[in-house]
Amino acid sequence: MAIKGFNYQEFAQNLTAQAQELVPQDFSPQDKQYVVNTLLNFSTLAGEAIYNDTESNFNADQAMMITQIIAEWSFHKSVDLVRSELPQQFWDPIMQKIAFTIFEIAKQTFKQGLPQDQILQLIEHHVKKTYLDAIAELKDKGMINEALMEQAAKQSNIDAMMQQMSETEQEVPQEAPQGVPQQTPQRAPQEAPPPPATSSKVLKLATVALLFRKMKQEKVQSILNKFNPEDAQTVIKYMGMPDLESRVSVNTALRCLNEIRTNLPKPQEFSPSKIVAKIQNVTQGIERQQLETILKHERMKVRRLVFNALEGEYYEVPPKVANIIATHIQDSV
């Protein structure tokens, strides 16, 4: 059933008209047109998909909100791509990945009834992750060099807009008409950290946020991916606070860092005897001919490691590498 009150084509056109006024003036006519066309294309596609979605039961407000979020991020990340100096042939594939990510996360979070600020935080986190992952993939495939990857990775039009707003200390604007991009980016409101009597975990997360501010964005994203979603959102929120340093004292930060270091798991030891035992355990009950078939396409050293282990011997490869191979065998059988 179509969504009553949601004209996705008209809505996408309105968003595009507003975007034309906000495209950086230093862009060439071709680059300006790319930004505008990208926003129009993805907001139209998203609006049409939501309009025809018969399962999610979105109302008009939700449909417009999701389309609006996609439009805004399409604007910001296409601006980033223009400034990235990446060859233009890579722009559309990267934007497609970002738009798909936003669409899926927005749909799921709205269906779950999450608060709007939490939805925006999740989307921002995953947009940045998808953008950096796509650039890193180009580097890994040899399509761009490391310098170009770093140049692209540091682009963030939404952060630049937020910084500019902060520096100019504008008065609180009147409520903007519905549509994106607005002069105030769609971002989750920043909440103040709890008072000093808060839990140890909150202070540790705030300390981690301070530490992440000094690290490269791609490294931060790779670490945050290992956090549970709630903690990752908290860290992201704290990283966006301009006065975080004044809220967490030096002594508190040092104490939290020491506690974190103390509680880190000890590095796992991979002794040859343990690796031999692990391989023997995972291959138990597998006939040699079947094992040879499984390992047929592996390198010679991998096959020697496995078959030597079956005889109770260790083939000399670095223990960490041997453990990775043993784990791979475990997942393959």
Short mmCIF file of C-alpha atoms in Angstrom, two decimals:
data_model
loop_
_atom_site.label_atom_id
_atom_site.label_comp_id
_atom_site.label_asym_id
_atom_site.label_seq_id
_atom_site.Cartn_x
_atom_site.Cartn_y
_atom_site.Cartn_z
CA MET A 1 0.00 0.00 0.00
CA ALA A 2 1.39 3.43 -0.96
CA ILE A 3 2.24 5.88 1.81
CA LYS A 4 -0.43 8.57 2.00
CA GLY A 5 0.96 12.10 1.96
CA PHE A 6 4.40 11.08 0.71
CA ASN A 7 5.17 12.30 -2.81
CA TYR A 8 8.75 11.07 -3.05
CA GLN A 9 9.47 12.68 -6.43
CA GLU A 10 8.35 16.12 -5.33
CA PHE A 11 10.14 15.73 -2.01
CA ALA A 12 13.42 14.74 -3.72
CA GLN A 13 13.12 17.72 -6.05
CA ASN A 14 12.64 20.07 -3.08
CA LEU A 15 15.71 18.67 -1.36
CA THR A 16 17.72 19.08 -4.53
CA ALA A 17 16.64 22.69 -4.97
CA GLN A 18 17.89 23.49 -1.46
CA ALA A 19 21.16 21.66 -2.05
CA GLN A 20 21.95 23.81 -5.08
CA GLU A 21 22.34 26.80 -2.77
CA LEU A 22 24.77 24.99 -0.48
CA VAL A 23 27.24 23.43 -2.92
CA PRO A 24 30.72 24.93 -2.28
CA GLN A 25 31.25 27.94 -4.51
CA ASP A 26 34.81 26.93 -5.39
CA PHE A 27 33.58 23.79 -7.19
CA SER A 28 33.63 23.67 -10.97
CA PRO A 29 30.23 23.61 -12.75
CA GLN A 30 30.74 19.90 -13.44
CA ASP A 31 31.50 19.11 -9.80
CA LYS A 32 28.54 21.17 -8.61
CA GLN A 33 26.30 19.24 -10.99
CA TYR A 34 27.70 15.93 -9.71
CA VAL A 35 26.80 16.80 -6.11
CA VAL A 36 23.28 17.92 -7.06
CA ASN A 37 22.63 14.94 -9.33
CA THR A 38 23.90 12.49 -6.72
CA LEU A 39 21.56 13.88 -4.07
CA LEU A 40 18.62 13.83 -6.50
CA ASN A 41 19.29 10.27 -7.68
CA PHE A 42 19.73 8.67 -4.28
CA SER A 43 16.91 10.54 -2.56
CA THR A 44 14.56 9.62 -5.42
CA LEU A 45 15.60 5.97 -5.36
CA ALA A 46 15.27 5.80 -1.58
CA GLY A 47 11.92 7.56 -1.60
CA GLU A 48 10.57 5.24 -4.28
CA ALA A 49 11.76 2.13 -2.42
CA ILE A 50 10.13 3.29 0.82
CA TYR A 51 6.95 4.31 -0.99
CA ASN A 52 6.64 0.82 -2.48
CA ASP A 53 7.62 -1.01 0.71
CA THR A 54 4.58 -3.03 1.75
CA GLU A 55 6.14 -4.62 4.83
CA SER A 56 7.65 -1.84 6.94
CA ASN A 57 4.43 0.19 7.39
CA PHE A 58 6.22 3.55 7.51
CA ASN A 59 4.10 6.66 7.77
CA ALA A 60 4.75 9.82 5.73
CA ASP A 61 6.88 11.46 8.44
CA GLN A 62 9.13 8.42 8.74
CA ALA A 63 9.41 8.07 4.98
CA MET A 64 10.43 11.71 4.62
CA MET A 65 12.90 11.44 7.47
CA ILE A 66 14.69 8.44 5.94
CA THR A 67 14.77 10.09 2.53
CA GLN A 68 16.01 13.30 4.13
CA ILE A 69 18.87 11.51 5.91
CA ILE A 70 19.97 9.84 2.68
CA ALA A 71 19.79 13.16 0.85
CA GLU A 72 21.94 14.93 3.43
CA TRP A 73 24.63 12.27 3.55
CA SER A 74 24.60 12.03 -0.25
CA PHE A 75 25.32 15.75 -0.27
CA HIS A 76 28.12 15.65 2.31
CA LYS A 77 29.92 12.57 1.02
CA SER A 78 29.70 13.63 -2.63
CA VAL A 79 31.33 16.91 -1.58
CA ASP A 80 33.99 14.87 0.21
CA LEU A 81 34.60 12.80 -2.92
CA VAL A 82 35.01 15.90 -5.08
CA ARG A 83 37.61 17.21 -2.62
CA SER A 84 39.25 13.81 -2.18
CA GLU A 85 41.19 13.95 -5.47
CA LEU A 86 40.12 10.35 -6.12
CA PRO A 87 39.55 9.61 -9.84
CA GLN A 88 35.90 10.24 -10.67
CA GLN A 89 35.43 6.66 -11.83
CA PHE A 90 35.43 5.63 -8.15
CA TRP A 91 32.89 8.17 -6.93
CA ASP A 92 29.65 6.46 -7.90
CA PRO A 93 30.59 2.98 -6.54
CA ILE A 94 31.53 4.55 -3.19
CA MET A 95 28.31 6.58 -3.05
CA GLN A 96 26.25 3.48 -3.86
CA LYS A 97 27.77 1.64 -0.91
CA ILE A 98 27.09 4.58 1.40
CA ALA A 99 23.51 5.03 0.25
CA PHE A 100 22.75 1.33 0.62
CA THR A 101 24.22 1.33 4.13
CA ILE A 102 22.14 4.33 5.20
CA PHE A 103 18.97 2.89 3.70
CA GLU A 104 19.30 -0.47 5.44
CA ILE A 105 20.27 0.94 8.84
CA ALA A 106 17.59 3.63 8.71
CA LYS A 107 14.90 1.11 7.82
CA GLN A 108 15.87 -1.27 10.60
CA THR A 109 16.28 1.37 13.30
CA PHE A 110 13.00 3.10 12.46
CA LYS A 111 11.20 -0.25 12.49
CA GLN A 112 12.71 -0.95 15.92
CA GLY A 113 11.46 2.41 17.19
CA LEU A 114 14.87 3.70 18.31
CA PRO A 115 15.15 7.35 19.41
CA GLN A 116 16.04 9.75 16.61
CA ASP A 117 19.36 10.84 18.12
CA GLN A 118 20.44 7.22 18.45
CA ILE A 119 19.46 6.55 14.83
CA LEU A 120 21.51 9.51 13.65
CA GLN A 121 24.54 8.40 15.68
CA LEU A 122 24.38 4.89 14.25
CA ILE A 123 24.03 6.15 10.71
CA GLU A 124 26.91 8.61 11.07
CA HIS A 125 29.16 5.88 12.46
CA HIS A 126 28.36 3.49 9.62
CA VAL A 127 28.59 6.14 6.90
CA LYS A 128 32.11 7.01 8.00
CA LYS A 129 33.03 3.34 8.28
CA THR A 130 31.66 2.52 4.82
CA TYR A 131 33.45 5.51 3.28
CA LEU A 132 36.81 4.60 4.84
CA ASP A 133 36.41 0.90 4.04
CA ALA A 134 35.69 1.69 0.39
CA ILE A 135 38.78 3.89 0.14
CA ALA A 136 40.93 1.29 1.89
CA GLU A 137 39.66 -1.35 -0.54
CA LEU A 138 40.85 0.78 -3.46
CA LYS A 139 44.27 1.01 -1.82
CA ASP A 140 44.40 -2.74 -1.14
CA LYS A 141 43.60 -3.48 -4.79
CA GLY A 142 46.40 -1.19 -5.94
CA MET A 143 44.00 1.30 -7.57
CA ILE A 144 45.23 4.25 -5.48
CA ASN A 145 48.34 4.88 -3.41
CA GLU A 146 48.52 5.47 0.34
CA ALA A 147 48.89 9.24 0.01
CA LEU A 148 45.69 9.48 -2.01
CA MET A 149 43.91 7.19 0.45
CA GLU A 150 44.89 9.46 3.34
CA GLN A 151 43.88 12.57 1.40
CA ALA A 152 40.44 11.08 0.76
CA ALA A 153 40.05 9.73 4.29
CA LYS A 154 40.52 13.10 5.96
CA GLN A 155 37.63 14.73 4.06
CA SER A 156 34.52 15.43 6.16
CA ASN A 157 32.22 18.17 4.93
CA ILE A 158 29.76 17.66 7.78
CA ASP A 159 32.53 18.16 10.37
CA ALA A 160 33.71 21.26 8.53
CA MET A 161 30.19 22.70 8.60
CA MET A 162 29.84 21.97 12.31
CA GLN A 163 33.21 23.57 13.01
CA GLN A 164 32.31 26.64 10.99
CA MET A 165 29.06 27.01 12.89
CA SER A 166 30.92 26.73 16.18
CA GLU A 167 33.54 29.31 15.21
CA THR A 168 31.07 31.89 13.98
CA GLU A 169 28.98 31.49 17.14
CA GLN A 170 25.78 32.08 15.28
CA GLU A 171 22.61 32.84 17.16
CA VAL A 172 20.14 30.01 17.49
CA PRO A 173 18.41 29.93 14.07
CA GLN A 174 14.69 29.80 13.58
CA GLU A 175 13.24 26.42 12.76
CA ALA A 176 14.19 25.56 9.18
CA PRO A 177 11.61 24.35 6.70
CA GLN A 178 11.51 20.64 6.12
CA GLY A 179 14.21 19.56 3.73
CA VAL A 180 17.87 18.80 3.49
CA PRO A 181 20.59 19.78 3.39
CA GLN A 182 19.85 22.39 6.03
CA GLN A 183 22.42 24.85 7.27
CA THR A 184 22.40 22.89 10.49
CA PRO A 185 23.53 19.33 9.66
CA GLN A 186 21.32 16.42 10.69
CA ARG A 187 23.33 15.11 13.57
CA ALA A 188 22.42 13.66 16.90
CA PRO A 189 22.42 16.28 19.69
CA GLN A 190 25.45 16.09 21.95
CA GLU A 191 24.65 15.33 25.55
CA ALA A 192 26.84 16.34 28.44
CA PRO A 193 28.63 13.54 30.26
CA PRO A 194 27.25 12.61 33.65
CA PRO A 195 28.69 14.35 36.73
CA PRO A 196 31.96 13.17 38.36
CA ALA A 197 30.13 10.63 40.51
CA THR A 198 29.36 8.52 37.41
CA SER A 199 30.21 4.88 36.92
CA SER A 200 33.74 3.74 36.17
CA LYS A 201 32.63 2.43 32.78
CA VAL A 202 31.37 5.84 31.64
CA LEU A 203 34.63 7.51 32.66
CA LYS A 204 36.59 4.85 30.79
CA LEU A 205 34.54 5.40 27.65
CA ALA A 206 35.11 9.15 27.92
CA THR A 207 38.84 8.50 28.32
CA VAL A 208 38.82 6.25 25.27
CA ALA A 209 37.13 9.07 23.34
CA LEU A 210 39.94 11.44 24.36
CA LEU A 211 42.49 8.91 23.16
CA PHE A 212 40.68 8.35 19.85
CA ARG A 213 40.81 12.06 19.08
CA LYS A 214 44.59 11.71 18.66
CA MET A 215 44.35 8.72 16.31
CA LYS A 216 43.68 8.40 12.59
CA GLN A 217 39.99 8.02 11.74
CA GLU A 218 40.40 4.70 9.95
CA LYS A 219 42.14 3.20 13.01
CA VAL A 220 39.41 4.50 15.30
CA GLN A 221 36.73 2.95 13.10
CA SER A 222 38.45 -0.44 13.09
CA ILE A 223 38.59 -0.42 16.91
CA LEU A 224 35.01 0.81 17.33
CA ASN A 225 33.80 -2.07 15.19
CA LYS A 226 34.88 -4.40 18.00
CA PHE A 227 32.85 -2.52 20.63
CA ASN A 228 29.28 -3.42 21.39
CA PRO A 229 26.96 -0.94 19.58
CA GLU A 230 25.86 0.90 22.74
CA ASP A 231 29.43 1.55 23.92
CA ALA A 232 30.51 2.56 20.40
CA GLN A 233 27.70 5.13 20.27
CA THR A 234 28.74 6.54 23.65
CA VAL A 235 32.36 6.90 22.54
CA ILE A 236 31.30 8.58 19.29
CA LYS A 237 29.09 10.98 21.25
CA TYR A 238 31.93 11.94 23.58
CA MET A 239 34.37 12.39 20.69
CA GLY A 240 32.07 15.09 19.32
CA MET A 241 32.14 17.17 22.51
CA PRO A 242 34.38 20.22 22.09
CA ASP A 243 34.88 20.59 25.86
CA LEU A 244 35.48 16.93 26.72
CA GLU A 245 39.01 17.64 27.96
CA SER A 246 37.66 19.98 30.61
CA ARG A 247 35.16 17.37 31.81
CA VAL A 248 37.69 14.57 32.41
CA SER A 249 40.66 15.50 34.59
CA VAL A 250 44.19 14.37 33.75
CA ASN A 251 44.39 12.23 36.88
CA THR A 252 41.06 10.55 36.09
CA ALA A 253 42.13 9.84 32.51
CA LEU A 254 45.46 8.34 33.63
CA ARG A 255 43.72 6.19 36.24
CA CYS A 256 41.20 4.92 33.68
CA LEU A 257 43.92 4.16 31.15
CA ASN A 258 45.83 2.21 33.76
CA GLU A 259 42.71 0.20 34.66
CA ILE A 260 42.04 -0.51 30.99
CA ARG A 261 45.62 -1.68 30.47
CA THR A 262 45.46 -3.90 33.57
CA ASN A 263 42.27 -5.58 32.40
CA LEU A 264 43.38 -6.20 28.83
CA PRO A 265 43.63 -9.93 27.99
CA LYS A 266 47.14 -11.31 28.02
CA PRO A 267 48.64 -12.13 24.61
CA GLN A 268 47.93 -15.71 23.71
CA GLU A 269 50.94 -17.97 23.49
CA PHE A 270 51.17 -20.22 20.46
CA SER A 271 53.67 -22.92 21.34
CA PRO A 272 54.51 -25.53 18.66
CA SER A 273 53.14 -28.33 20.84
CA LYS A 274 49.79 -26.54 21.28
CA ILE A 275 49.49 -25.89 17.56
CA VAL A 276 50.28 -29.53 16.72
CA ALA A 277 47.65 -30.64 19.23
CA LYS A 278 45.13 -28.17 17.81
CA ILE A 279 45.62 -29.41 14.25
CA GLN A 280 45.39 -33.04 15.37
CA ASN A 281 42.18 -32.25 17.24
CA VAL A 282 40.44 -30.44 14.36
CA THR A 283 41.41 -33.09 11.81
CA GLN A 284 40.43 -36.02 14.00
CA GLY A 285 38.12 -38.37 12.15
CA ILE A 286 38.96 -36.93 8.71
CA GLU A 287 40.52 -39.35 6.26
CA ARG A 288 43.85 -38.33 4.76
CA GLN A 289 42.44 -38.33 1.21
CA GLN A 290 39.63 -35.99 2.25
CA LEU A 291 42.13 -33.72 3.98
CA GLU A 292 44.30 -33.63 0.86
CA THR A 293 41.26 -32.53 -1.13
CA ILE A 294 40.53 -29.73 1.35
CA LEU A 295 44.15 -28.52 1.21
CA LYS A 296 44.64 -29.04 -2.53
CA HIS A 297 44.73 -25.33 -3.34
CA GLU A 298 46.75 -24.29 -0.28
CA ARG A 299 50.44 -23.40 -0.41
CA MET A 300 53.06 -26.07 0.13
CA LYS A 301 54.03 -24.75 3.57
CA VAL A 302 50.42 -24.94 4.73
CA ARG A 303 50.11 -28.57 3.62
CA ARG A 304 53.43 -29.46 5.27
CA LEU A 305 52.38 -27.84 8.53
CA VAL A 306 49.17 -29.89 8.62
CA PHE A 307 50.57 -33.24 7.56
CA ASN A 308 53.65 -32.90 9.79
CA ALA A 309 51.32 -32.17 12.70
CA LEU A 310 49.43 -35.40 11.98
CA GLU A 311 52.76 -37.19 12.56
CA GLY A 312 53.33 -35.28 15.79
CA GLU A 313 55.94 -32.97 14.29
CA TYR A 314 56.00 -29.20 13.91
CA TYR A 315 56.87 -27.65 10.58
CA GLU A 316 58.86 -24.49 11.21
CA VAL A 317 56.66 -21.50 10.48
CA PRO A 318 56.08 -18.51 12.78
CA PRO A 319 53.76 -19.65 15.61
CA LYS A 320 51.23 -16.85 15.05
CA VAL A 321 51.00 -17.74 11.37
CA ALA A 322 50.68 -21.42 12.26
CA ASN A 323 47.81 -20.65 14.63
CA ILE A 324 45.99 -18.70 11.91
CA ILE A 325 46.40 -21.67 9.57
CA ALA A 326 45.13 -24.06 12.25
CA THR A 327 42.08 -21.86 12.82
CA HIS A 328 41.46 -21.72 9.07
CA ILE A 329 41.58 -25.51 8.89
CA GLN A 330 39.17 -25.69 11.82
CA ASP A 331 36.71 -23.44 9.98
CA SER A 332 37.06 -25.43 6.75
CA VAL A 333 36.32 -28.90 8.04
#
